[in-house]
Tab-separated table of C-alpha atoms in Angstrom:
chain	number	residue	atom	x	y	z
U	1	TYR	CA	-42.728	-13.129	-60.531
U	2	GLY	CA	-43.183	-9.305	-60.655
U	3	ALA	CA	-40.949	-7.162	-58.273
U	4	GLY	CA	-40.548	-9.353	-55.093
U	5	VAL	CA	-38.520	-11.949	-53.149
U	6	GLU	CA	-38.171	-14.554	-56.179
U	7	LYS	CA	-36.949	-11.931	-58.759
U	8	ASP	CA	-34.665	-10.262	-56.182
U	9	ALA	CA	-33.116	-13.540	-55.151
U	10	TYR	CA	-32.551	-14.444	-58.747
U	11	THR	CA	-31.040	-11.147	-59.675
U	12	ALA	CA	-28.491	-11.391	-56.825
U	13	ALA	CA	-27.882	-14.964	-57.440
U	14	TYR	CA	-27.286	-14.595	-61.301
U	15	ILE	CA	-24.592	-12.041	-61.148
U	16	ILE	CA	-21.520	-14.103	-60.721
U	17	PRO	CA	-22.804	-16.863	-63.420
U	18	SER	CA	-23.818	-14.268	-65.755
U	19	PHE	CA	-20.490	-12.612	-65.490
U	20	ALA	CA	-18.749	-16.008	-66.506
U	21	LEU	CA	-21.368	-16.735	-69.284
U	22	ILE	CA	-21.835	-13.406	-70.839
U	23	MET	CA	-18.814	-11.096	-69.924
U	24	LEU	CA	-16.012	-13.707	-70.156
U	25	GLY	CA	-17.617	-16.415	-72.340
U	26	GLY	CA	-19.976	-14.406	-74.656
U	27	LEU	CA	-19.242	-12.948	-78.091
U	28	THR	CA	-16.164	-10.586	-78.033
U	29	GLY	CA	-15.457	-11.772	-74.376
U	30	PRO	CA	-11.981	-12.745	-73.325
U	31	PHE	CA	-12.191	-16.484	-73.876
U	32	HIS	CA	-13.584	-15.889	-77.443
U	33	THR	CA	-10.982	-13.461	-78.207
U	34	ALA	CA	-8.168	-15.449	-76.743
U	35	THR	CA	-9.159	-18.696	-78.810
U	36	GLN	CA	-9.504	-16.541	-81.969
U	37	ARG	CA	-6.043	-14.943	-81.493
U	38	VAL	CA	-4.300	-18.389	-80.858
U	39	ILE	CA	-5.955	-19.999	-83.939
U	40	THR	CA	-5.056	-17.006	-86.094
U	41	SER	CA	-1.594	-16.754	-84.878
U	42	LEU	CA	-1.027	-20.306	-85.678
U	43	ARG	CA	-2.544	-20.266	-89.146
U	44	GLU	CA	-0.695	-17.055	-90.184
U	45	ARG	CA	2.616	-18.922	-89.374
U	46	GLY	CA	1.866	-22.002	-91.249
U	47	ARG	CA	1.240	-24.181	-88.262
U	48	GLY	CA	-2.512	-24.917	-88.716
U	49	ASP	CA	-2.012	-28.590	-87.957
U	50	GLU	CA	-1.324	-27.724	-84.478
U	51	VAL	CA	-4.622	-25.845	-83.918
U	52	PRO	CA	-6.744	-28.792	-82.886
U	53	GLY	CA	-4.501	-29.851	-80.230
U	54	VAL	CA	-3.877	-26.361	-79.065
U	55	VAL	CA	-7.521	-25.696	-78.748
U	56	VAL	CA	-7.894	-28.863	-76.768
U	57	ALA	CA	-5.116	-27.724	-74.302
U	58	LEU	CA	-6.722	-24.364	-73.849
U	59	ALA	CA	-10.041	-26.158	-73.270
U	60	VAL	CA	-8.555	-28.332	-70.579
U	61	TRP	CA	-6.638	-25.315	-68.833
U	62	VAL	CA	-9.832	-23.267	-68.902
U	63	THR	CA	-11.947	-26.145	-67.534
U	64	LEU	CA	-9.383	-26.641	-64.637
U	65	VAL	CA	-9.459	-22.909	-63.624
U	66	THR	CA	-13.123	-22.275	-64.081
U	67	GLY	CA	-13.966	-25.585	-62.523
U	68	ALA	CA	-12.079	-24.494	-59.219
U	69	GLY	CA	-14.163	-21.243	-59.494
U	70	ALA	CA	-17.343	-23.044	-59.867
U	71	LEU	CA	-16.610	-25.447	-57.125
U	72	LEU	CA	-15.755	-22.428	-54.875
U	73	ALA	CA	-18.950	-20.533	-55.798
U	74	GLY	CA	-21.124	-23.737	-54.836
U	75	LEU	CA	-19.352	-24.226	-51.499
U	76	ALA	CA	-19.276	-20.514	-50.593
U	77	ALA	CA	-22.611	-19.453	-52.060
U	78	PRO	CA	-23.904	-17.785	-48.818
U	79	VAL	CA	-20.573	-15.918	-48.475
U	80	LEU	CA	-20.896	-14.513	-52.132
U	81	ILE	CA	-24.471	-13.645	-51.713
U	82	SER	CA	-23.430	-11.707	-48.626
U	83	GLY	CA	-21.111	-9.645	-50.681
U	84	VAL	CA	-23.738	-9.036	-53.453
U	85	ALA	CA	-26.647	-8.284	-51.243
U	86	SER	CA	-25.531	-7.959	-47.643
U	87	ARG	CA	-28.651	-6.464	-46.331
U	88	ALA	CA	-31.301	-8.585	-48.316
U	89	PRO	CA	-33.956	-10.213	-46.099
U	90	ALA	CA	-33.572	-13.703	-44.926
U	91	ALA	CA	-35.937	-15.125	-47.541
U	92	VAL	CA	-34.166	-13.533	-50.376
U	93	PHE	CA	-30.702	-14.505	-48.956
U	94	ASP	CA	-31.614	-18.114	-48.686
U	95	LEU	CA	-33.207	-18.556	-51.980
U	96	ALA	CA	-30.222	-16.727	-53.721
U	97	ALA	CA	-27.853	-18.880	-52.068
U	98	ALA	CA	-29.720	-21.970	-53.459
U	99	GLN	CA	-30.007	-20.507	-56.837
U	100	LEU	CA	-26.322	-19.830	-57.017
U	101	ARG	CA	-25.395	-23.381	-56.015
U	102	ILE	CA	-27.491	-24.701	-58.968
U	103	MET	CA	-26.096	-22.231	-61.497
U	104	ALA	CA	-22.440	-22.462	-60.292
U	105	PRO	CA	-21.452	-24.846	-63.213
U	106	LEU	CA	-22.120	-21.979	-65.595
U	107	ILE	CA	-18.764	-20.633	-64.576
U	108	VAL	CA	-17.189	-23.419	-66.396
U	109	ILE	CA	-19.757	-23.503	-69.165
U	110	GLY	CA	-19.136	-19.892	-69.855
U	111	GLY	CA	-15.394	-20.792	-70.636
U	112	TRP	CA	-16.683	-23.447	-73.007
U	113	VAL	CA	-19.091	-21.254	-74.728
U	114	GLY	CA	-16.298	-18.612	-75.505
U	115	ILE	CA	-13.842	-21.298	-76.850
U	116	LEU	CA	-16.461	-22.549	-79.179
U	117	CYS	CA	-17.456	-19.077	-80.345
U	118	GLY	CA	-13.852	-18.646	-81.228
U	119	VAL	CA	-13.753	-21.999	-83.078
U	120	SER	CA	-17.092	-21.335	-84.818
U	121	ASN	CA	-15.933	-17.937	-86.002
U	122	ASP	CA	-12.714	-19.471	-87.404
U	123	GLN	CA	-14.792	-21.944	-89.512
U	124	GLY	CA	-16.827	-18.917	-90.723
U	125	ASP	CA	-19.768	-19.616	-88.628
U	126	TYR	CA	-21.174	-16.360	-87.165
U	127	LYS	CA	-24.967	-17.579	-87.010
U	128	ARG	CA	-24.617	-20.127	-84.277
U	129	PRO	CA	-22.495	-17.897	-81.817
U	130	SER	CA	-25.077	-15.125	-82.391
U	131	LEU	CA	-28.069	-17.357	-81.808
U	132	SER	CA	-26.776	-19.137	-78.599
U	133	PRO	CA	-28.060	-16.424	-76.282
U	134	LEU	CA	-31.455	-17.137	-77.618
U	135	VAL	CA	-31.134	-20.692	-76.732
U	136	ALA	CA	-30.442	-19.733	-73.212
U	137	SER	CA	-33.630	-17.494	-72.970
U	138	VAL	CA	-35.851	-20.027	-74.500
U	139	ALA	CA	-34.524	-22.522	-71.837
U	140	VAL	CA	-35.486	-20.133	-69.020
U	141	ILE	CA	-38.968	-19.283	-70.440
U	142	ALA	CA	-39.592	-23.172	-70.937
U	143	THR	CA	-38.796	-24.154	-67.540
U	144	VAL	CA	-40.542	-21.333	-65.854
U	145	LEU	CA	-43.758	-22.194	-67.835
U	146	TRP	CA	-43.439	-25.787	-66.852
U	147	SER	CA	-43.193	-24.797	-62.828
U	148	SER	CA	-43.685	-21.774	-61.003
U	149	ASP	CA	-41.011	-23.062	-58.445
U	150	PRO	CA	-38.570	-20.108	-58.269
U	151	HIS	CA	-35.617	-22.622	-58.206
U	152	MET	CA	-36.729	-23.313	-61.889
U	153	LEU	CA	-35.235	-19.938	-62.835
U	154	ALA	CA	-31.780	-21.403	-61.875
U	155	TRP	CA	-32.250	-24.673	-63.393
U	156	GLY	CA	-33.676	-23.041	-66.583
U	157	THR	CA	-30.519	-20.771	-66.699
U	158	LEU	CA	-28.217	-23.972	-66.144
U	159	LEU	CA	-30.117	-25.634	-68.994
U	160	GLY	CA	-29.695	-22.621	-71.262
U	161	GLY	CA	-25.850	-22.518	-70.790
U	162	LEU	CA	-25.714	-26.399	-71.704
U	163	GLY	CA	-27.875	-25.575	-74.800
U	164	GLN	CA	-25.211	-22.887	-76.063
U	165	VAL	CA	-22.760	-25.468	-75.711
U	166	LEU	CA	-24.484	-27.974	-77.689
U	167	LEU	CA	-25.633	-25.705	-80.389
U	168	GLN	CA	-21.849	-24.865	-81.092
U	169	ALA	CA	-20.562	-28.393	-80.362
U	170	GLY	CA	-20.539	-29.299	-84.060
U	171	ALA	CA	-17.702	-26.647	-84.627
U	172	ALA	CA	-15.520	-28.448	-82.316
U	173	VAL	CA	-16.246	-31.874	-83.920
U	174	ARG	CA	-15.406	-30.385	-87.394
U	175	LEU	CA	-11.962	-28.966	-86.038
U	176	TRP	CA	-11.088	-32.428	-84.478
U	177	ARG	CA	-12.015	-34.306	-87.607
U	178	GLY	CA	-9.616	-32.026	-89.481
U	179	ARG	CA	-6.787	-33.018	-87.222
U	180	THR	CA	-3.515	-33.975	-88.782
U	181	PRO	CA	-2.748	-37.487	-87.878
U	182	GLY	CA	0.396	-37.656	-85.722
U	183	SER	CA	-0.122	-33.776	-84.352
U	184	PRO	CA	-0.071	-33.473	-80.689
U	185	ILE	CA	-3.463	-34.203	-79.140
U	186	CYS	CA	-3.237	-32.006	-75.909
U	187	PRO	CA	0.073	-29.974	-75.575
U	188	LEU	CA	-0.657	-28.398	-72.188
U	189	GLY	CA	2.730	-26.698	-72.358
U	190	HIS	CA	2.526	-25.164	-75.893
U	191	PRO	CA	3.971	-21.561	-76.158
U	192	GLU	CA	0.719	-20.275	-77.580
U	193	VAL	CA	-1.246	-21.676	-74.651
U	194	ARG	CA	1.074	-20.105	-72.142
U	195	ALA	CA	0.837	-16.816	-73.992
U	196	VAL	CA	-2.808	-16.673	-74.106
U	197	TRP	CA	-2.783	-16.302	-70.266
U	198	GLY	CA	-0.936	-13.076	-70.501
U	199	MET	CA	-3.848	-11.750	-72.547
U	200	LEU	CA	-6.660	-13.655	-70.690
U	201	LEU	CA	-5.749	-12.323	-67.165
U	202	PRO	CA	-5.833	-8.470	-67.800
U	203	ALA	CA	-8.923	-8.870	-70.050
U	204	CYS	CA	-10.799	-10.780	-67.457
U	205	VAL	CA	-9.880	-8.227	-64.754
U	206	SER	CA	-11.062	-5.376	-67.241
U	207	SER	CA	-14.318	-7.174	-67.698
U	208	THR	CA	-14.722	-7.516	-63.940
U	209	ILE	CA	-15.184	-3.641	-63.769
U	210	GLY	CA	-18.951	-3.668	-65.116
U	211	THR	CA	-19.871	-6.572	-62.839
U	212	LEU	CA	-18.407	-4.834	-59.858
U	213	ALA	CA	-20.693	-1.814	-60.609
U	214	VAL	CA	-23.697	-4.151	-60.693
U	215	VAL	CA	-22.665	-5.633	-57.440
U	216	ILE	CA	-22.413	-2.232	-55.711
U	217	GLY	CA	-25.707	-1.249	-56.916
U	218	THR	CA	-27.557	-4.368	-56.006
U	219	ASN	CA	-25.850	-4.417	-52.646
U	220	PHE	CA	-27.277	-0.865	-51.915
U	221	ALA	CA	-30.605	-1.907	-53.282
U	222	SER	CA	-30.674	-4.770	-50.948
U	223	ALA	CA	-30.885	-2.271	-47.942
U	224	LEU	CA	-34.296	-1.008	-49.398
U	225	PRO	CA	-37.713	-2.530	-49.333
U	226	ALA	CA	-38.430	-6.031	-50.865
U	227	GLY	CA	-38.682	-5.829	-54.667
U	228	SER	CA	-36.229	-2.922	-54.978
U	229	ILE	CA	-33.564	-5.082	-56.620
U	230	SER	CA	-36.131	-6.407	-59.129
U	231	VAL	CA	-37.195	-2.756	-59.938
U	232	PHE	CA	-33.528	-1.675	-60.505
U	233	ASP	CA	-32.872	-4.759	-62.514
U	234	TYR	CA	-36.021	-4.184	-64.726
U	235	ALA	CA	-35.113	-0.700	-65.575
U	236	ASN	CA	-31.633	-1.465	-66.216
U	237	LYS	CA	-32.529	-4.255	-68.768
U	238	LEU	CA	-34.530	-1.783	-70.614
U	239	ILE	CA	-31.663	0.597	-70.613
U	240	GLN	CA	-29.266	-2.202	-71.969
U	241	LEU	CA	-31.611	-2.987	-74.991
U	242	PRO	CA	-30.699	0.317	-76.826
U	243	LEU	CA	-27.331	0.329	-75.538
U	244	GLY	CA	-26.564	-3.351	-76.407
U	245	VAL	CA	-28.188	-3.107	-79.952
U	246	LEU	CA	-28.025	0.282	-81.268
U	247	MET	CA	-24.706	1.558	-79.813
U	248	THR	CA	-22.920	-1.475	-80.607
U	249	ALA	CA	-24.168	-1.285	-84.188
U	250	LEU	CA	-22.869	2.297	-84.400
U	251	LEU	CA	-19.594	1.764	-82.788
U	252	ILE	CA	-18.389	-1.420	-84.372
U	253	PRO	CA	-18.105	0.128	-87.713
U	254	VAL	CA	-16.154	3.142	-86.347
U	255	PHE	CA	-13.524	1.273	-84.581
U	256	PRO	CA	-11.488	0.049	-87.745
U	257	LEU	CA	-11.819	3.647	-89.273
U	258	LEU	CA	-10.292	4.974	-85.993
U	259	THR	CA	-7.576	2.342	-85.993
U	260	ARG	CA	-6.769	3.125	-89.717
U	261	ALA	CA	-6.354	6.834	-88.965
U	262	VAL	CA	-4.103	5.987	-85.920
U	263	VAL	CA	-1.881	3.653	-87.804
U	264	ALA	CA	-1.640	6.285	-90.720
U	265	GLY	CA	-0.605	8.881	-87.963
U	266	ASP	CA	-3.378	11.074	-89.410
U	267	ARG	CA	-4.789	13.108	-86.530
U	268	GLU	CA	-7.111	15.169	-88.690
U	269	ALA	CA	-8.842	12.024	-89.957
U	270	LEU	CA	-8.966	10.681	-86.532
U	271	ARG	CA	-10.623	13.782	-85.357
U	272	GLN	CA	-13.158	13.707	-88.046
U	273	ARG	CA	-14.028	10.142	-87.527
U	274	MET	CA	-14.622	10.758	-83.802
U	275	ALA	CA	-16.745	13.787	-84.667
U	276	GLN	CA	-18.881	11.338	-86.990
U	277	GLY	CA	-19.229	8.814	-84.155
U	278	VAL	CA	-20.445	11.523	-81.867
U	279	SER	CA	-22.901	12.538	-84.273
U	280	ALA	CA	-24.456	9.170	-84.852
U	281	ILE	CA	-24.503	8.577	-81.246
U	282	ALA	CA	-26.295	11.739	-80.314
U	283	LEU	CA	-28.768	11.580	-83.302
U	284	VAL	CA	-29.814	8.166	-81.931
U	285	ALA	CA	-29.471	8.485	-78.206
U	286	MET	CA	-31.137	11.751	-77.704
U	287	PRO	CA	-34.712	10.675	-78.992
U	288	LEU	CA	-34.395	7.465	-76.815
U	289	VAL	CA	-33.689	9.595	-73.740
U	290	ALA	CA	-37.042	11.773	-74.706
U	291	LEU	CA	-39.094	8.489	-75.182
U	292	PHE	CA	-37.990	6.953	-71.766
U	293	LEU	CA	-38.783	10.250	-70.051
U	294	THR	CA	-42.116	10.797	-71.379
U	295	ALA	CA	-43.435	7.242	-72.078
U	296	GLY	CA	-41.681	5.243	-69.302
U	297	GLU	CA	-45.017	3.937	-67.840
U	298	PRO	CA	-46.489	2.528	-71.008
U	299	ILE	CA	-43.107	1.222	-72.131
U	300	VAL	CA	-42.770	-0.782	-68.746
U	301	ALA	CA	-46.459	-1.907	-68.983
U	302	VAL	CA	-46.040	-3.237	-72.441
U	303	VAL	CA	-42.984	-5.180	-71.843
U	304	TYR	CA	-43.573	-6.238	-68.189
U	305	GLN	CA	-46.949	-5.828	-66.806
U	306	ARG	CA	-48.466	-9.287	-66.696
U	307	GLY	CA	-48.653	-12.030	-64.203
U	308	ALA	CA	-47.368	-10.994	-60.913
U	309	PHE	CA	-46.108	-7.673	-62.278
U	310	SER	CA	-48.496	-5.126	-60.860
U	311	PRO	CA	-49.272	-1.544	-61.911
U	312	GLU	CA	-47.292	-0.355	-58.806
U	313	ASP	CA	-44.383	-2.401	-59.872
U	314	ALA	CA	-44.593	-0.776	-63.509
U	315	ALA	CA	-44.893	2.761	-61.957
U	316	ALA	CA	-41.821	2.284	-59.800
U	317	THR	CA	-39.773	0.810	-62.754
U	318	ALA	CA	-40.683	3.626	-64.820
U	319	ARG	CA	-39.312	6.157	-62.286
U	320	VAL	CA	-36.166	4.442	-62.169
U	321	LEU	CA	-35.996	4.075	-66.009
U	322	ALA	CA	-36.554	7.893	-66.482
U	323	LEU	CA	-33.419	8.479	-64.240
U	324	CYS	CA	-31.254	5.641	-65.645
U	325	ALA	CA	-32.067	6.920	-69.201
U	326	LEU	CA	-30.215	10.292	-68.849
U	327	GLY	CA	-26.886	8.292	-69.040
U	328	ILE	CA	-27.476	6.740	-72.303
U	329	PRO	CA	-25.905	9.427	-74.615
U	330	LEU	CA	-23.090	9.568	-71.971
U	331	TYR	CA	-22.656	5.810	-72.094
U	332	GLY	CA	-22.188	5.979	-75.931
U	333	LEU	CA	-19.771	8.936	-75.833
U	334	ARG	CA	-17.750	7.105	-73.249
U	335	ASP	CA	-17.511	3.992	-75.180
U	336	LEU	CA	-16.417	6.020	-78.315
U	337	ALA	CA	-13.758	7.608	-76.351
U	338	VAL	CA	-12.587	4.278	-74.871
U	339	ARG	CA	-12.268	2.768	-78.393
U	340	VAL	CA	-10.190	5.895	-79.416
U	341	PHE	CA	-7.771	4.829	-76.585
U	342	TYR	CA	-7.890	1.117	-77.758
U	343	ALA	CA	-7.049	2.282	-81.270
U	344	LEU	CA	-4.068	4.105	-79.690
U	345	ASN	CA	-3.172	0.961	-78.012
U	346	ASP	CA	-3.723	2.314	-74.644
U	347	GLY	CA	-5.966	0.154	-72.450
U	348	ARG	CA	-4.574	1.081	-69.336
U	349	THR	CA	-5.954	4.702	-69.100
U	350	PRO	CA	-9.770	3.542	-69.570
U	351	LEU	CA	-9.061	0.618	-67.096
U	352	LEU	CA	-7.866	3.195	-64.526
U	353	VAL	CA	-10.513	5.640	-65.098
U	354	SER	CA	-13.269	3.007	-64.508
U	355	VAL	CA	-11.671	1.694	-61.254
U	356	GLY	CA	-11.857	5.350	-60.075
U	357	SER	CA	-15.421	5.707	-61.043
U	358	LEU	CA	-16.265	2.605	-59.159
U	359	ALA	CA	-14.986	4.339	-55.825
U	360	VAL	CA	-16.858	7.521	-56.695
U	361	THR	CA	-20.102	5.510	-57.434
U	362	ALA	CA	-19.940	3.513	-54.131
U	363	GLY	CA	-19.275	6.765	-52.032
U	364	ALA	CA	-22.164	8.496	-53.892
U	365	MET	CA	-24.594	5.723	-53.412
U	366	ALA	CA	-23.799	5.469	-49.722
U	367	LEU	CA	-24.928	9.116	-49.298
U	368	VAL	CA	-28.124	9.003	-51.318
U	369	VAL	CA	-29.571	5.613	-50.722
U	370	GLY	CA	-30.969	6.594	-47.134
U	371	PRO	CA	-32.832	9.759	-48.207
U	372	TRP	CA	-33.590	9.096	-51.800
U	373	GLY	CA	-33.941	5.405	-52.170
U	374	LEU	CA	-34.076	3.826	-55.734
U	375	ALA	CA	-34.155	7.460	-57.256
U	376	GLY	CA	-30.875	8.081	-55.651
U	377	LEU	CA	-29.361	4.902	-56.842
U	378	ALA	CA	-30.614	5.526	-60.496
U	379	LEU	CA	-29.112	9.153	-60.306
U	380	VAL	CA	-25.734	8.127	-59.214
U	381	THR	CA	-25.741	5.438	-61.868
U	382	SER	CA	-26.235	7.985	-64.711
U	383	GLY	CA	-24.096	10.699	-62.817
U	384	ALA	CA	-21.102	8.072	-62.479
U	385	THR	CA	-21.412	7.271	-66.328
U	386	GLY	CA	-21.311	11.194	-66.866
U	387	LEU	CA	-18.314	11.599	-64.809
U	388	ASN	CA	-16.595	8.607	-66.409
U	389	CYS	CA	-17.241	10.192	-69.826
U	390	LEU	CA	-16.026	13.695	-68.866
U	391	VAL	CA	-12.816	12.315	-67.513
U	392	ILE	CA	-11.993	10.001	-70.218
U	393	THR	CA	-12.905	12.709	-72.980
U	394	GLY	CA	-10.612	15.288	-70.951
U	395	LEU	CA	-7.708	12.640	-70.966
U	396	LEU	CA	-8.254	12.022	-74.762
U	397	TRP	CA	-8.129	15.689	-75.380
U	398	ARG	CA	-4.912	15.912	-73.381
U	399	LYS	CA	-3.429	13.047	-75.266
U	400	LEU	CA	-4.382	14.153	-78.834
U	401	GLY	CA	-3.744	17.813	-78.323
U	402	VAL	CA	-7.146	18.629	-80.206
U	403	TRP	CA	-10.766	18.855	-79.078
U	404	PRO	CA	-11.863	15.134	-79.538
U	405	LEU	CA	-15.583	15.703	-80.198
U	406	GLY	CA	-15.037	18.047	-83.185
U	407	GLU	CA	-18.253	19.164	-84.970
U	408	GLY	CA	-20.133	16.257	-83.395
U	409	ALA	CA	-20.615	18.432	-80.341
U	410	ARG	CA	-22.732	21.021	-82.255
U	411	ASP	CA	-24.715	18.046	-83.717
U	412	ALA	CA	-25.258	16.588	-80.117
U	413	LEU	CA	-26.576	19.836	-78.914
U	414	LEU	CA	-28.857	20.304	-81.853
U	415	ALA	CA	-30.074	16.796	-81.459
U	416	GLY	CA	-30.727	17.422	-77.761
U	417	VAL	CA	-32.858	20.464	-78.643
U	418	ALA	CA	-34.763	18.477	-81.399
U	419	ALA	CA	-35.302	15.587	-78.952
U	420	GLY	CA	-36.768	18.131	-76.347
U	421	VAL	CA	-39.279	19.265	-78.931
U	422	GLY	CA	-40.367	15.744	-79.696
U	423	GLY	CA	-40.690	15.017	-76.181
U	424	CYS	CA	-42.820	17.767	-75.263
U	425	LEU	CA	-45.123	16.658	-78.059
U	426	ALA	CA	-45.213	13.036	-76.697
U	427	TRP	CA	-45.694	14.291	-73.156
U	428	GLY	CA	-48.615	16.381	-74.415
U	429	VAL	CA	-50.184	13.432	-76.340
U	430	GLY	CA	-49.754	11.202	-73.202
U	431	ARG	CA	-51.650	13.625	-71.005
U	432	ALA	CA	-54.196	14.180	-73.539
U	433	LEU	CA	-54.925	10.478	-74.039
U	434	GLU	CA	-54.338	9.349	-70.500
U	435	GLY	CA	-58.013	9.834	-69.281
U	436	HIS	CA	-59.412	8.447	-72.573
U	437	VAL	CA	-57.826	5.133	-72.766
U	438	VAL	CA	-58.989	1.808	-71.188
U	439	ALA	CA	-56.987	-0.528	-69.018
U	440	GLY	CA	-54.815	-2.776	-71.286
U	441	SER	CA	-54.299	-0.270	-74.012
U	442	ALA	CA	-50.690	0.838	-73.003
U	443	LEU	CA	-49.459	-0.328	-76.339
U	444	GLY	CA	-51.776	2.142	-78.056
U	445	LEU	CA	-50.565	4.925	-75.859
U	446	LEU	CA	-47.169	3.934	-76.526
U	447	MET	CA	-47.525	3.938	-80.278
U	448	ALA	CA	-49.379	7.510	-80.183
U	449	GLN	CA	-46.409	8.965	-77.859
U	450	ALA	CA	-43.746	7.444	-80.180
U	451	VAL	CA	-45.212	8.725	-83.416
U	452	ALA	CA	-45.613	12.084	-81.742
U	453	LEU	CA	-42.093	12.160	-80.530
U	454	ALA	CA	-40.506	10.827	-83.892
U	455	GLY	CA	-42.547	13.543	-85.982
U	456	GLY	CA	-41.512	16.307	-83.750
U	457	TYR	CA	-37.878	15.304	-83.555
U	458	LEU	CA	-37.486	14.813	-87.335
U	459	ALA	CA	-39.143	18.036	-88.063
U	460	ALA	CA	-37.027	19.865	-85.449
U	461	LEU	CA	-33.822	18.410	-86.866
U	462	ALA	CA	-34.816	19.493	-90.445
U	463	ALA	CA	-35.492	23.033	-89.114
U	464	VAL	CA	-31.852	23.160	-87.932
U	465	GLY	CA	-30.341	21.863	-90.887
U	466	LEU	CA	-29.996	18.143	-89.906
U	467	GLY	CA	-32.392	16.614	-92.277
U	468	PRO	CA	-31.924	13.099	-93.643
U	469	ALA	CA	-29.752	14.250	-96.706
U	470	ALA	CA	-27.561	16.372	-94.563
U	471	VAL	CA	-27.023	13.669	-91.715
U	472	ARG	CA	-26.344	11.119	-94.513
U	473	ALA	CA	-23.728	13.328	-96.099
U	474	ARG	CA	-22.016	14.178	-92.761
U	475	LEU	CA	-21.775	10.490	-91.592
U	476	SER	CA	-20.626	9.241	-94.921
U	477	SER	CA	-17.990	11.893	-95.841
U	478	ARG	CA	-14.352	10.695	-95.878
U	479	PRO	CA	-11.461	12.760	-94.253
U	480	ALA	CA	-9.845	14.826	-97.040
U	481	SER	CA	-6.443	13.081	-96.180
U	482	GLU	CA	-8.158	9.573	-96.900
U	483	PRO	CA	-7.755	8.051	-100.359
């Protein structure tokens, strides 16, 4: 669909359903976490025979609550779209409202998917929950290939959600078949069911912060020319790929190490583990920033430029991508600091900082969207991430009484310099080849620039004493106080 009315409308319409399906119902979302907590709590206390009935009761309550939300979303679709994209053209507004009505049941389906993820993980099945988003993507692709009607985007998304439920339905069947005869079938008033809402509600509120940031950006983009919402969304999707994959892979192993140090009361071990996390994030994030800055157009062309997605759309997306990329290392450092707060059993501070950053983001966007357009929105997005990172790190410094980044700050500086060297080489290669490549060879240009950047980056790291052996030794070392 390129960057136009159809994609603008779908982007606006999908914000609320995606919040339910991905943020609330996805892996590590509140419904998944709550289900795992209930099951684990019962099994640890020798009351495993109650698990099937309690899970059914939880599913019934979740269906009732999310069902009311889905009904409200369907009935009030125009009002909700007004909140998401208040200044969108009439064509975008009407199509988005129609698509939201189609996708409203995903609010219920998101709750089901989250519960099934928890049940699957309890049974040792991590494959199906991890693959379920792939089912959703395949469904969207198939429906769009079948018909170019933009409403099919919404129908494909709805079918994809149902596909996620069907993929994991076997876990629910196995759980029910293992039910002890005579155990309660659906104890709606079970203490564990009541207790889980005390965890679900604040978790859902916390998850809302990220979605509100998207709503704010989309709302301001709706005041710009048609296609602006699409361009902003295309660029953010490219940013979310390294953030979602690489940063998660780096931070997940760090969290239990941070928690272990906190439980042991070992501030030196905590400081060293944080420094290792900073080093790992910087070494991966800095070259990514350089790549997005110097090779943005070939990246966008390789990923998106086909069908209705024009070279002009690619150029506009690359400009936004370069500005949004500046926030990648800051995003990673902020998430590391937030995990330290979680390890310290303090979830309130990160939540308050996030709420404050939303107000700052909205105010800054209101100032820059007029004179700077999409570029202003992208800069504010990166700047808000930087401010959030600065504040949360400062509060952590105050809480711990020690500089939280440790030796990792030096590694981050050196990685930034090395990425600058690699980026200059990639820029030079791009300029040298730009006039000598034929149309459609964006992949070749991208590969040449990526090789130049990687070579320059690794050589520069080795020159400043951060070769492979040194990095491996630094990231794998144990604090002296750890056994």
